[in-house]
Coordinates of C-alpha atoms in Angstrom, one line a residue:
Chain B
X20 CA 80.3 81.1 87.0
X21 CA 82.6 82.6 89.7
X22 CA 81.3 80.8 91.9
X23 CA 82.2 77.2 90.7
X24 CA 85.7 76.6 91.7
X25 CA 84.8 77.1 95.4
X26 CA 81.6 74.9 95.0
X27 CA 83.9 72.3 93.5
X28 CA 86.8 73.0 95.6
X29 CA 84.4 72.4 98.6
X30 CA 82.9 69.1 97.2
X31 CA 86.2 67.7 96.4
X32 CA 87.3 68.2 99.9
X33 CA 84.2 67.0 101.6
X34 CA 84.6 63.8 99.6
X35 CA 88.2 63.2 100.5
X36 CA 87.6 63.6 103.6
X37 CA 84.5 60.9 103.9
X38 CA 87.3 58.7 101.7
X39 CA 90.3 59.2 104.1
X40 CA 88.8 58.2 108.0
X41 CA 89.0 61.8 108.9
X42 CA 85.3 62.3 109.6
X43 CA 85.6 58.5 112.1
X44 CA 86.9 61.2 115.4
X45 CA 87.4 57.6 117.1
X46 CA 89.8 56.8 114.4
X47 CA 91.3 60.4 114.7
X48 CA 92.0 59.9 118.3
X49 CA 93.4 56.7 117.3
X50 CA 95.8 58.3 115.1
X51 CA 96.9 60.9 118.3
X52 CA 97.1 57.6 120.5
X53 CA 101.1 57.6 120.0
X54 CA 101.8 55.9 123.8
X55 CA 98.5 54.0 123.3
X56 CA 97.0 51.8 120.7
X57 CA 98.2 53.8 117.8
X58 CA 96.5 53.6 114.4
X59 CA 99.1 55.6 111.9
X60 CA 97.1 55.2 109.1
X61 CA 95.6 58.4 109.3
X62 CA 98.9 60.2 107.9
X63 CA 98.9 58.7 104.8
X64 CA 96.0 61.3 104.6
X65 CA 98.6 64.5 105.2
X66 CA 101.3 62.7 103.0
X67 CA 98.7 62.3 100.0
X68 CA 97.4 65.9 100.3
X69 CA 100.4 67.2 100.2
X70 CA 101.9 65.4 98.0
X71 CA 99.7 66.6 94.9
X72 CA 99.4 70.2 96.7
X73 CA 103.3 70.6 95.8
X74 CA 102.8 70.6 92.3
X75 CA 99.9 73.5 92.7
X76 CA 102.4 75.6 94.1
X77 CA 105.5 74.9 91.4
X78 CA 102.8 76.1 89.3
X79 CA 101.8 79.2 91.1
X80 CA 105.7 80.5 90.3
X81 CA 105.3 80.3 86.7
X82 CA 101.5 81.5 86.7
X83 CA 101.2 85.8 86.4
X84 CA 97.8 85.7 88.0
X85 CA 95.3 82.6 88.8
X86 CA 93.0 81.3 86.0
X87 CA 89.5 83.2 86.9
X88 CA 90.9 86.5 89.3
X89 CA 93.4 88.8 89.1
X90 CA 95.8 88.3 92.2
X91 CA 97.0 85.9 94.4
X92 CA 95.5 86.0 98.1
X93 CA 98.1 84.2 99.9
X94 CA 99.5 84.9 103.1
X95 CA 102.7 86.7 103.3
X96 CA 103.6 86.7 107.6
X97 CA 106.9 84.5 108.5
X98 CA 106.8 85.5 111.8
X99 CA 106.3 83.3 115.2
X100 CA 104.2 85.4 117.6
X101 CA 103.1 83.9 120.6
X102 CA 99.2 83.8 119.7
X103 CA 100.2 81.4 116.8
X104 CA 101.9 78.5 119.4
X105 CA 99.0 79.7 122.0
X106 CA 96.2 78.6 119.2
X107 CA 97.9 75.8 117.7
X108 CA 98.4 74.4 121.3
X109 CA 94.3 75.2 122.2
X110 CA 93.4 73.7 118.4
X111 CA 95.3 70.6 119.0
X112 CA 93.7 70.1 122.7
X113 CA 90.4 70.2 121.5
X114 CA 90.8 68.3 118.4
X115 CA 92.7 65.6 120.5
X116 CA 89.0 65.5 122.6
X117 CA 86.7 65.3 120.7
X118 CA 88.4 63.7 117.1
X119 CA 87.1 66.9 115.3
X120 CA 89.1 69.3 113.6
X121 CA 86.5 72.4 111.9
X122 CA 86.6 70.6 108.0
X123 CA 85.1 66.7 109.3
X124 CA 83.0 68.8 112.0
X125 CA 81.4 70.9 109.3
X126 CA 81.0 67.9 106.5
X127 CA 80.1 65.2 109.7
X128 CA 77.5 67.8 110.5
X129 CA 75.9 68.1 106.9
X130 CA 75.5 64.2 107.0
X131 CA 73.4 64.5 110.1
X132 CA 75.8 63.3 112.8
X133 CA 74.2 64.8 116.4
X134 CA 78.0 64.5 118.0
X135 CA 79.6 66.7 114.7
X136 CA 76.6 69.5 115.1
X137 CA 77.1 69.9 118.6
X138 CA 80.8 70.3 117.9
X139 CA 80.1 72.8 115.2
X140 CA 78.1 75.0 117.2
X141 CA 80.8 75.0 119.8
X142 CA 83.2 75.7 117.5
X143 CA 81.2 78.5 116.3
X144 CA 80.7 79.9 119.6
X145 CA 84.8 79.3 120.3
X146 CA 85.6 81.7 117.0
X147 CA 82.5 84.8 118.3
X148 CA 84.5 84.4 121.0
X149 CA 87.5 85.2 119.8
X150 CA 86.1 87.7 117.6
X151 CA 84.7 89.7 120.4
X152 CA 88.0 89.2 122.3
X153 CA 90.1 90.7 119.7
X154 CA 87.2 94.0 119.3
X155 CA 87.7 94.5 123.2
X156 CA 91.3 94.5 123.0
X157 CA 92.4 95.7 119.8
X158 CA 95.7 94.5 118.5
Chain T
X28 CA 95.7 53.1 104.5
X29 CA 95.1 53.1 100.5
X30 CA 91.7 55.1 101.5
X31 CA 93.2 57.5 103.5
X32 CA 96.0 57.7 100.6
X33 CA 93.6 58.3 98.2
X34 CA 91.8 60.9 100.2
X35 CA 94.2 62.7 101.3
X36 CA 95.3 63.3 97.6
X37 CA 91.4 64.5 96.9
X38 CA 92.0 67.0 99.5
X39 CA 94.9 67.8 97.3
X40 CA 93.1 68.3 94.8
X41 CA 90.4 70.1 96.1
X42 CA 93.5 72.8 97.4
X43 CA 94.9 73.2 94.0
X44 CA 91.4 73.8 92.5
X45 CA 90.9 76.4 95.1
X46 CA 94.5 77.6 94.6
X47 CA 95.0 77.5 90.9
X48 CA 91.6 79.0 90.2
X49 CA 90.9 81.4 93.1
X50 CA 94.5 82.0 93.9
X51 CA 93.0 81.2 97.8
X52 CA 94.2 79.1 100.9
X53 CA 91.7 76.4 101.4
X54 CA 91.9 76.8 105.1
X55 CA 88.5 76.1 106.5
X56 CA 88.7 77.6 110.0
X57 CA 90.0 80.8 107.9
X58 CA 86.7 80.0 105.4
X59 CA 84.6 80.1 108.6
X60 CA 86.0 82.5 110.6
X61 CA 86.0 84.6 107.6
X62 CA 81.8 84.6 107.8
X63 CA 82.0 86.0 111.1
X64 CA 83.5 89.4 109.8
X65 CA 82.2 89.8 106.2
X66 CA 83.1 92.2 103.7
X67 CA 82.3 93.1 100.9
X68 CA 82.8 90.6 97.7
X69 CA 84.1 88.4 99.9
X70 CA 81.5 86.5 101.5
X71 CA 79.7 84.2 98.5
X72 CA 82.9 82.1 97.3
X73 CA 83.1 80.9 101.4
X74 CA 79.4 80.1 101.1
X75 CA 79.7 78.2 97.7
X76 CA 82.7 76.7 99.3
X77 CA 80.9 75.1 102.8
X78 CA 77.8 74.2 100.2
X79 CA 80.0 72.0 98.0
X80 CA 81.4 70.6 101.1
X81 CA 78.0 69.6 102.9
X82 CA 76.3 68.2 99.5
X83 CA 79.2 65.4 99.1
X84 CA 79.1 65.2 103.1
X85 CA 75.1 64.1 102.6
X86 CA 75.2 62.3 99.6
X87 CA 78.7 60.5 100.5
X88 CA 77.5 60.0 104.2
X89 CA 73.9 58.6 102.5
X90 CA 76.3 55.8 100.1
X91 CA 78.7 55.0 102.9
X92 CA 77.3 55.4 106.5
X93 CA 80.2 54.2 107.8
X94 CA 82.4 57.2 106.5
X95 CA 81.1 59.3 109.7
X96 CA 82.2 57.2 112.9
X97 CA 81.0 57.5 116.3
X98 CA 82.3 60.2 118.8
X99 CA 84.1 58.3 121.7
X100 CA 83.4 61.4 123.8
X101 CA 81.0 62.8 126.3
X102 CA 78.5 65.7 125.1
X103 CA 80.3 67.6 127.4
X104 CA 83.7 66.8 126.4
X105 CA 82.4 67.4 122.8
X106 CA 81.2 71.3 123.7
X107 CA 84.5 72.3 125.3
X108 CA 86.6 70.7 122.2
X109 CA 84.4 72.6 120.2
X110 CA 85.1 75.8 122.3
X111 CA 88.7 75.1 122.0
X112 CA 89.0 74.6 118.0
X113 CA 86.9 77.7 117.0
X114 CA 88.8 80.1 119.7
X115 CA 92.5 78.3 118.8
X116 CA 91.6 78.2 115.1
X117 CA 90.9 82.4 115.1
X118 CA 93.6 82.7 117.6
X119 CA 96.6 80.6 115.3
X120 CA 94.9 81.5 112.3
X121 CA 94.7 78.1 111.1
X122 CA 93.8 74.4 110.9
X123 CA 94.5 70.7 109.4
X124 CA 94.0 72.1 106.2
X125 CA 94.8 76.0 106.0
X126 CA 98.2 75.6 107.8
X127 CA 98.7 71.8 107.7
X128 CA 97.7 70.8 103.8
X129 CA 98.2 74.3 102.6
X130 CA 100.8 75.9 104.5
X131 CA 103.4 72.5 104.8
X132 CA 102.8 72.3 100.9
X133 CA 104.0 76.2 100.3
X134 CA 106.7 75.5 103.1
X135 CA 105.4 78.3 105.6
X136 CA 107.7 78.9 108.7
X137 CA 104.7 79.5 110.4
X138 CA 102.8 76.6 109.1
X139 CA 105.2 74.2 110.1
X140 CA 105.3 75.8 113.9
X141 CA 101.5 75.5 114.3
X142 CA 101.5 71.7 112.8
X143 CA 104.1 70.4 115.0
X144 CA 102.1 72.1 118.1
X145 CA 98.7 71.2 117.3
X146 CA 100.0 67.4 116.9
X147 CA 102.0 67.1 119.7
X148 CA 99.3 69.0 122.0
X149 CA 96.7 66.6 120.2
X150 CA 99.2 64.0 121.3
X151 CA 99.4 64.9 124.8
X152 CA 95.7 65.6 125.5
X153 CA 94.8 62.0 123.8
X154 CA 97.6 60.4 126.1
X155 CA 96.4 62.2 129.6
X156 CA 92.8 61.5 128.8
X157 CA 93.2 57.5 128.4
X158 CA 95.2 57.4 131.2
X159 CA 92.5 59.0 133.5
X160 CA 90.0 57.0 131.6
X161 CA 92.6 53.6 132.1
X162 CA 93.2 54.8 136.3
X163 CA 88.8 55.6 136.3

């Protein structure tokens, strides 16, 4: 039972984003094609998803606790470290190369594309990286 | 445009299910990333998550085989993207979703940092490449 809200949470989002072009990476780098031949389309995607996600949180202030568990797990850091710009700027190289950011990789990959699995594993390898960066030098 | 309206408000969705429910961020880099250093109690929700997530990618995929598009890129290309998403992803502690979807929706300072950076270096790389590709 515990388990259902993630395994529909999960479905939902692996059908919006078949629905919204964000599993096409040609139309992706389309959409980062500002100087080029740009295809906007893809922010109606951000627009909609936030857009309902507002009301989700005007609801959290007036909820004591989420429906199923007993505390919020939200993050609660404000500040801009460096290693925040440094990843958003590596993230937004690498999804600007290959039209993959890790939620269309992962669902391109379950639908058998050979492109979206050789991403994933990449990606994979890209975040034991990090992970065995951060154990050598310990924050 | 109305497709990508319309799913982008599913993904919406999907983040106030998650939310609401869980009381989590439905970051997937974070849901990932998260794998790769399990505790305890905290590992099956981020399965049940990706398992929802690759059943509609099959099935929808299987329906509407032109909901997964081609990759423009070389193999090559496509291995050091891949590289560069899972290290920046751990490093910034977030992606599309966690910080962009998530974090612009809760109107995080640090959100908002990481979504105008990852677009405009998005922008940039997408703009040097197709001019090589234009001069090549």
């Amino acid at each position: 039972m515990k388990l259902v809200p993630s395994f529909v949470s999960g479905a939902l989002f692996g059908a919006g984003l078949l629905l919204s072009g964000m599993t096409r990476p040609d139309k992706v780098i389309a959409f980062l094609d500002i100087f080029g031949d740009w295809d906007p389309s893809l922010a109606a995607v951000m627009g909609g998803a936030i857009g309902v996600h507002l009301f989700a949180y005007l609801l959290v202030k007036r909820m004591p606790h989420p429906v199923m568990t007993e505390r919020w797990s939200l993050p609660s850091r404000r500040d801009i470290d460096p290693r925040l710009v440094v990843g958003a700027v590596l993230f937004g190289v690498g999804w600007g190369l290959a039209g993959y950011c890790p939620g269309p990789a992962l669902t391109s990959t379950a639908a058998g594309a050979g492109p979206a699995l050789l991403f994933t594993g990449s990606m994979l390898a890209g975040m034991g990286l990090h992970r065995a960066w951060t154990r050598l030098r310990p924050a | 445009m109305v497709a990508a309206l319309l799913g982008g408000m599913l993904i919406g969705l999907a983040a106030s299910v998650l939310l609401l429910v869980d009381g989590r961020i439905m970051g997937i880099s974070g849901i990932v990333g998260g794998l790769l250093r399990p505790s305890e109690g905290d590992v099956a929700w981020r399965l049940s998550f990706l398992l929802g997530m690759g059943i509609t990618g099959a099935i929808g995929s299987f329906l509407y085989p032109g909901a997964v598009g081609p990759e423009p890129s070389t193999p090559l290309v496509v291995v050091i993207a891949g590289l560069l998403v899972g290290f920046g992803t751990q490093l910034g502690n977030g992606c599309t979703s966690g910080h962009g979807v998530c974090g612009l929706s809760r109107q995080s300072p640090r959100s908002l940092v990481s979504v105008m950076t990852f677009m405009a270096a998005g922008m940039i790389a997408v703009t040097l490449i197709s001019r090589l590709r234009g001069q090549g």
